[in-house]
Coordinates of C-alpha atoms in Angstrom, one line a residue:
M1 CA 66.7 45.3 32.9
Q2 CA 65.4 41.9 34.3
P3 CA 65.2 39.1 31.2
K4 CA 61.9 37.6 30.5
T5 CA 61.2 34.6 31.6
Y6 CA 60.4 31.1 29.5
I7 CA 58.9 28.4 31.5
A8 CA 58.0 25.1 29.6
H9 CA 55.8 22.2 30.5
F10 CA 55.5 19.0 29.2
D11 CA 53.2 16.4 30.1
L12 CA 53.4 12.9 28.8
D13 CA 50.2 12.3 27.1
S14 CA 48.1 9.3 29.0
F15 CA 51.7 8.1 29.8
F16 CA 50.6 4.9 31.2
Y17 CA 48.3 3.9 28.4
S18 CA 50.8 5.2 25.5
V19 CA 53.9 2.7 27.4
E20 CA 50.9 -0.1 27.0
V21 CA 50.0 0.9 23.0
L22 CA 54.0 1.0 22.6
N23 CA 54.6 -2.8 24.2
N24 CA 50.8 -4.1 22.4
P25 CA 50.1 -1.9 19.8
E26 CA 47.0 -4.0 18.9
L27 CA 45.9 -1.1 21.8
A28 CA 46.3 1.9 19.9
G29 CA 42.6 3.9 19.0
K30 CA 40.4 1.7 21.7
A31 CA 39.4 2.1 24.5
V32 CA 41.7 1.0 27.1
I33 CA 41.5 1.2 30.7
V34 CA 45.1 1.0 33.1
G35 CA 44.6 0.5 36.4
G36 CA 43.7 -2.1 38.9
S37 CA 41.3 -4.9 40.1
R38 CA 37.6 -4.7 38.5
E39 CA 36.1 -4.2 42.0
R40 CA 38.5 -2.4 44.1
G41 CA 41.4 -0.9 41.9
V42 CA 41.5 2.5 40.6
V43 CA 42.3 4.2 37.2
T44 CA 45.4 5.4 36.7
T45 CA 45.2 6.9 33.3
C46 CA 42.6 5.9 30.0
S47 CA 42.7 6.5 26.3
Y48 CA 41.1 9.5 25.0
E49 CA 38.4 7.1 23.3
A50 CA 37.4 6.2 27.1
R51 CA 37.6 9.5 28.6
K52 CA 34.7 10.2 25.8
F53 CA 32.5 8.0 27.8
G54 CA 33.3 10.1 31.4
V55 CA 36.4 7.7 32.3
H56 CA 39.2 9.4 34.2
S57 CA 41.9 9.3 36.5
A58 CA 41.9 8.4 39.9
M59 CA 38.3 7.1 39.5
P60 CA 37.1 3.7 41.1
M61 CA 37.7 0.9 38.6
K62 CA 33.8 -0.5 39.1
K63 CA 32.6 3.1 38.1
A64 CA 34.8 3.1 35.0
V65 CA 33.6 -0.2 33.6
Q66 CA 29.8 0.7 34.3
L67 CA 31.0 4.0 32.0
C68 CA 32.6 2.2 29.4
P69 CA 31.5 -1.3 29.5
H70 CA 33.4 -2.9 26.1
A71 CA 36.7 -1.0 27.2
I72 CA 39.9 -3.2 27.5
L73 CA 41.2 -3.4 31.1
V74 CA 44.9 -3.9 31.2
R75 CA 46.8 -4.2 34.7
G76 CA 49.9 -2.5 33.7
S77 CA 53.4 -2.9 32.7
H78 CA 55.0 -1.6 36.1
G79 CA 59.0 -2.0 35.6
Q80 CA 58.1 -0.5 31.8
Y81 CA 56.8 3.2 33.5
G82 CA 59.8 3.8 35.4
K83 CA 62.4 2.9 32.4
F84 CA 60.3 4.8 30.0
S85 CA 60.3 8.2 32.2
K86 CA 63.8 7.7 32.7
W87 CA 64.7 8.1 28.8
V88 CA 62.6 11.2 28.6
T89 CA 64.6 12.6 31.8
N90 CA 67.5 12.1 30.3
I91 CA 67.2 13.6 27.5
I92 CA 65.9 16.6 28.9
A93 CA 68.6 16.6 31.1
S94 CA 71.0 16.7 28.4
K95 CA 69.3 19.6 26.4
A96 CA 67.9 21.9 29.1
P97 CA 69.7 24.5 31.0
K98 CA 67.7 23.8 34.7
F99 CA 64.5 21.7 34.9
Q100 CA 62.3 20.3 37.7
K101 CA 61.0 17.1 37.4
A102 CA 57.3 17.3 38.7
S103 CA 56.2 13.6 38.6
I104 CA 57.0 10.5 36.3
D105 CA 55.4 11.8 33.0
E106 CA 55.8 15.4 33.9
F107 CA 58.5 18.7 33.6
Y108 CA 59.3 22.1 33.9
L109 CA 61.9 23.6 32.2
D110 CA 63.6 27.5 33.0
L111 CA 64.4 28.7 29.3
T112 CA 65.1 32.1 31.0
G113 CA 68.1 34.0 29.1
M114 CA 68.3 31.9 26.0
D115 CA 66.4 33.8 23.8
K116 CA 69.9 35.8 23.8
F117 CA 70.9 33.4 21.8
F118 CA 67.8 31.1 20.0
D119 CA 64.0 31.2 20.0
P120 CA 63.1 29.7 23.3
F121 CA 59.7 28.3 21.1
Q122 CA 61.4 26.7 18.6
W123 CA 64.0 25.5 21.2
T124 CA 61.2 23.8 22.7
I125 CA 59.2 22.5 19.7
E126 CA 62.9 20.8 18.7
L127 CA 62.8 18.8 21.9
R128 CA 60.2 17.7 22.1
Q129 CA 60.3 16.4 18.2
R130 CA 63.4 14.5 19.8
I131 CA 61.3 13.0 22.5
I132 CA 59.1 11.9 20.4
A133 CA 61.4 10.6 17.7
E134 CA 63.5 8.6 20.3
T135 CA 61.0 7.3 23.0
K136 CA 57.8 7.0 20.1
L137 CA 55.6 8.2 23.4
P138 CA 53.1 11.1 22.7
I139 CA 54.4 14.7 24.6
S140 CA 52.6 17.9 24.9
F141 CA 54.0 21.0 26.2
G142 CA 53.2 24.8 26.8
L143 CA 55.4 27.5 27.1
A144 CA 54.8 31.0 29.3
S145 CA 56.1 33.2 31.6
N146 CA 55.8 31.4 34.4
K147 CA 54.8 27.7 35.4
L148 CA 51.0 28.3 36.4
V149 CA 50.0 29.7 32.8
A150 CA 52.7 27.0 31.1
K151 CA 51.1 24.0 32.7
I152 CA 47.5 25.3 31.7
A153 CA 48.4 26.1 28.1
T154 CA 50.0 22.5 28.3
D155 CA 46.6 21.2 28.9
E156 CA 45.4 23.1 26.2
A157 CA 47.7 21.8 23.6
K158 CA 47.2 18.2 24.1
P159 CA 46.5 15.7 22.7
N160 CA 50.0 15.6 21.6
G161 CA 50.5 19.3 20.7
Y162 CA 52.2 22.7 22.0
L163 CA 51.2 26.1 22.7
F164 CA 53.3 29.4 23.2
I165 CA 51.3 32.3 25.4
Q166 CA 53.3 35.3 24.8
H167 CA 54.4 37.8 27.6
G168 CA 51.6 40.2 28.3
K169 CA 49.0 37.8 26.9
E170 CA 48.7 35.8 29.8
K171 CA 45.5 37.4 30.6
D172 CA 43.8 37.2 27.2
F173 CA 44.4 33.7 27.4
L174 CA 42.6 32.7 30.6
A175 CA 39.7 34.6 30.5
P176 CA 37.8 32.3 28.3
L177 CA 38.5 29.1 30.0
P178 CA 36.7 27.9 32.8
V179 CA 37.7 28.7 36.1
K180 CA 38.4 24.8 37.4
K181 CA 41.2 24.8 34.5
I182 CA 43.0 26.4 37.3
P183 CA 45.1 24.0 39.6
G184 CA 43.9 23.5 43.0
V185 CA 40.3 24.3 42.0
G186 CA 38.5 21.2 43.8
E187 CA 35.0 20.4 43.3
H188 CA 34.3 22.5 46.5
T189 CA 36.2 25.7 45.6
L190 CA 34.1 25.3 42.1
S191 CA 30.6 25.1 44.0
V192 CA 31.7 28.2 46.2
L193 CA 33.0 30.0 42.8
N194 CA 29.7 29.0 40.2
G195 CA 27.8 30.2 44.0
M196 CA 29.0 33.4 43.4
G197 CA 28.3 33.9 39.6
I198 CA 32.0 32.9 38.6
E199 CA 32.2 30.3 35.7
L200 CA 35.1 31.5 33.6
I201 CA 38.7 32.7 34.8
G202 CA 37.6 35.8 33.6
D203 CA 34.6 35.8 35.8
I204 CA 36.7 36.1 38.9
L205 CA 38.6 39.4 37.7
R206 CA 35.0 41.4 37.7
L207 CA 34.9 40.7 41.8
P208 CA 36.1 43.1 44.4
K209 CA 38.6 41.6 45.7
D210 CA 38.3 41.5 48.9
E211 CA 34.8 39.8 48.6
L212 CA 36.7 37.1 47.3
E213 CA 38.8 37.4 50.7
S214 CA 36.0 37.1 52.3
R215 CA 34.6 33.7 50.8
L216 CA 38.3 32.1 50.3
G217 CA 40.1 33.2 52.8
K218 CA 43.7 33.6 51.5
W219 CA 43.1 31.3 49.1
G220 CA 41.2 33.8 47.0
L221 CA 43.9 36.3 47.1
D222 CA 45.6 33.7 45.6
L223 CA 43.0 33.4 43.0
W224 CA 43.0 36.8 41.7
D225 CA 46.6 36.8 41.1
K226 CA 46.6 33.8 39.4
A227 CA 43.0 35.2 36.9
Q228 CA 45.7 37.4 35.9
G229 CA 48.1 34.6 35.0
L230 CA 50.2 35.6 37.7
H231 CA 52.6 33.0 39.7
Y232 CA 55.7 33.8 41.3
G233 CA 56.5 29.8 41.8
S234 CA 60.2 28.8 40.7
V235 CA 61.6 25.9 38.7
S236 CA 63.4 23.8 41.4
E237 CA 66.4 22.1 40.1
W238 CA 65.9 18.7 40.1
R239 CA 68.8 16.8 41.1
E240 CA 68.4 12.8 41.3
A241 CA 69.3 10.7 44.8
K242 CA 71.6 8.2 43.7
S243 CA 70.9 5.6 46.8
I244 CA 69.5 5.0 50.0
S245 CA 71.0 2.4 51.9
T246 CA 72.1 1.1 55.4
E247 CA 74.8 -1.7 56.6
N248 CA 75.3 -3.3 59.5
T249 CA 79.0 -4.8 60.5
F250 CA 78.5 -7.0 63.5
E251 CA 80.7 -7.2 66.3
T252 CA 80.6 -10.6 66.1
N253 CA 80.0 -13.2 63.2
T254 CA 77.5 -15.0 62.6
N255 CA 75.4 -17.6 60.9
D256 CA 72.3 -17.2 63.1
V257 CA 70.0 -16.6 60.1
G258 CA 67.0 -16.2 62.2
F259 CA 69.2 -13.1 63.5
L260 CA 70.0 -12.2 60.0
L261 CA 66.6 -12.0 58.8
C262 CA 65.2 -9.9 62.0
E263 CA 67.9 -7.7 60.7
L264 CA 67.1 -7.3 57.7
V265 CA 63.2 -6.6 58.0
R266 CA 64.7 -4.0 60.8
M267 CA 66.7 -2.2 57.7
T268 CA 64.6 -2.6 55.3
E269 CA 61.9 -1.0 57.5
K270 CA 64.7 2.1 58.1
V271 CA 65.4 2.8 54.0
A272 CA 62.0 2.4 54.1
F273 CA 61.1 5.5 56.4
E274 CA 63.7 7.6 54.8
L275 CA 62.2 7.1 50.9
R276 CA 58.9 8.2 52.4
Q277 CA 60.5 11.5 54.2
D278 CA 62.6 12.4 51.0
E279 CA 58.8 11.7 49.0
K280 CA 60.0 8.8 46.3
L281 CA 59.3 5.8 45.3
T282 CA 62.3 3.2 44.7
G283 CA 62.0 0.7 41.9
C284 CA 65.1 -1.6 43.0
I285 CA 65.9 -3.4 46.0
A286 CA 69.7 -4.6 46.7
V287 CA 71.4 -6.8 49.6
K288 CA 74.3 -6.8 50.4
I289 CA 76.8 -9.5 52.4
R290 CA 80.4 -9.4 53.5
Y291 CA 81.7 -12.8 55.1
P292 CA 84.5 -13.0 57.5
N293 CA 87.5 -13.1 54.9
F294 CA 85.8 -10.1 53.6
E295 CA 84.2 -12.0 50.3
T296 CA 81.5 -9.4 49.4
T297 CA 78.1 -10.3 47.4
S298 CA 75.6 -8.4 46.4
K299 CA 72.3 -8.7 44.3
Q300 CA 70.0 -6.7 43.1
T301 CA 66.2 -6.8 41.1
T302 CA 63.7 -4.2 40.1
I303 CA 60.7 -4.4 41.1
N304 CA 57.3 -2.3 41.3
Y305 CA 57.4 1.4 42.5
T306 CA 56.7 2.0 46.1
F307 CA 57.3 3.3 49.5
R308 CA 55.9 0.5 51.6
D309 CA 57.7 -1.7 54.2
D310 CA 55.3 -4.7 53.0
E311 CA 56.5 -4.4 49.7
L312 CA 59.9 -4.5 50.2
I313 CA 60.5 -6.5 53.1
P314 CA 60.0 -9.8 50.9
V315 CA 61.9 -9.1 48.1
A316 CA 64.8 -8.2 50.2
K317 CA 64.5 -11.7 52.3
E318 CA 64.7 -13.6 48.9
L319 CA 67.3 -11.3 47.5
F320 CA 69.3 -12.7 51.0
H321 CA 67.9 -16.3 50.4
Q322 CA 69.6 -16.2 46.9
L323 CA 73.1 -14.7 47.8
Y324 CA 74.0 -16.5 51.1
K325 CA 76.0 -19.3 51.9
K326 CA 74.2 -21.3 53.8
G327 CA 76.1 -22.0 57.5
K328 CA 79.0 -19.8 56.5
P329 CA 79.4 -16.6 59.5
V330 CA 78.4 -13.3 57.9
R331 CA 80.4 -10.2 59.0
L332 CA 78.4 -7.4 57.0
L333 CA 74.7 -6.7 56.3
G334 CA 72.7 -4.3 53.8
V335 CA 69.9 -2.7 51.8
R336 CA 69.9 -0.4 49.7
L337 CA 67.5 1.5 47.0
T338 CA 67.7 2.9 43.9
D339 CA 66.1 3.8 40.8
F340 CA 63.5 6.5 42.5
T341 CA 60.3 8.7 40.9
N342 CA 58.4 10.8 42.5
V343 CA 55.7 9.6 45.6
T344 CA 52.6 11.4 42.9
M345 CA 53.1 8.4 41.1
Q346 CA 50.9 7.2 44.1
G347 CA 52.7 4.1 45.8
N348 CA 51.2 1.1 44.0
L349 CA 48.8 2.7 41.3
F350 CA 47.1 -0.2 40.8
D351 CA 45.3 -1.1 43.7
D352 CA 43.1 0.3 46.4
V353 CA 45.1 3.1 48.1
S354 CA 42.7 4.4 50.3
R355 CA 44.5 2.9 53.4
K356 CA 47.8 2.2 53.4
P357 CA 49.4 5.2 52.5
N358 CA 47.4 6.5 55.4
L359 CA 48.7 3.7 57.9
Y360 CA 52.3 4.4 56.7
K361 CA 51.6 8.5 57.6
A362 CA 50.6 7.4 60.6
I363 CA 53.7 5.1 61.6
D364 CA 56.3 8.1 60.2
N365 CA 54.5 10.8 62.8
I366 CA 55.1 8.4 65.3
K367 CA 58.6 7.8 64.2
L368 CA 58.9 11.6 63.6
T369 CA 57.6 12.3 67.2
Y370 CA 59.6 9.8 69.5
G371 CA 61.7 8.4 67.6
K372 CA 63.0 6.0 64.3
D373 CA 62.8 2.8 66.8
Y374 CA 59.8 4.1 68.8
L375 CA 57.8 1.8 66.2
A376 CA 58.7 -1.4 64.9
K377 CA 58.3 -5.1 63.0
A378 CA 57.7 -7.9 65.5
R379 CA 59.1 -9.5 63.0
S380 CA 62.3 -7.3 63.5
I381 CA 62.7 -8.1 66.6
K382 CA 64.8 -11.1 68.1

């Protein structure tokens, strides 16, 4: 007999705002919007007080300010977010038998089999209490038989709460909820479903399955399963890559700074490309220099999470200038990226993100098709 499946979904509530409150307690209980510039930025997150006015994440800042003109605008403490995310990750990793870090503030835990030894619900409550006690961050969780129901349960438990959907109760839990609660139901799908008379998740099951398929294709069949609380996605065990790096030992030692900087740009492009292929962002970059006598020096610095060459290259060059002993020949040059998080953090969250990711996607597609060296920045060519 197969053991019952227990999946917990943890989500840090209004994560960026919560971190800002820890840094500045005067923001607590106020309408706060964390995001980019007033004119071109987007909302990263906001307090529940701002949400009452219709503000939500991914909304243009300009519109958010119109909806909530009295809100306090916060640019964001970039480096702090990675620090707190890692803190929570380490707590979960120390306790959970298997977990998946879905984003900087979201986690799935597979607790299947634990019911032989512990009450999974009580165990999850205690883990949540430990996270709150140590980090002072509010966090919600949903516990259910699969990832889908657990995630929806977390949304219903917010803010700063928890909810256990017992086995066999999935359909009853989902039925009265708005259909937009199902992950993947966007504005277009919602409009189609509303046109079919579907407002609640339970309404889906009152329609013939083939009608959903004819109107929505395979997504209609998937929607039918989800409305019944069925989901078969597994928790992918999370393993953090430690670093992405590249080094070049020159055939001839050189003190040509122009050549060295060109090589540095080329290598930074290379590791940034690998970073994007792994769908990661980096929060730390290091440069290494080795001289002919094998004296080796390196220097690193934390940065705003990014996957962009144009943000990494200037930092790499600055580190080089801080390290390099003027006039001394160089035997080896290296670049290393560490402190990763998932690309779902969306690059630099606080600027207009509509164009650059598409540009990098196009560049990467060309490199994947024709080779990594097919495109290169002019400054990497000596």
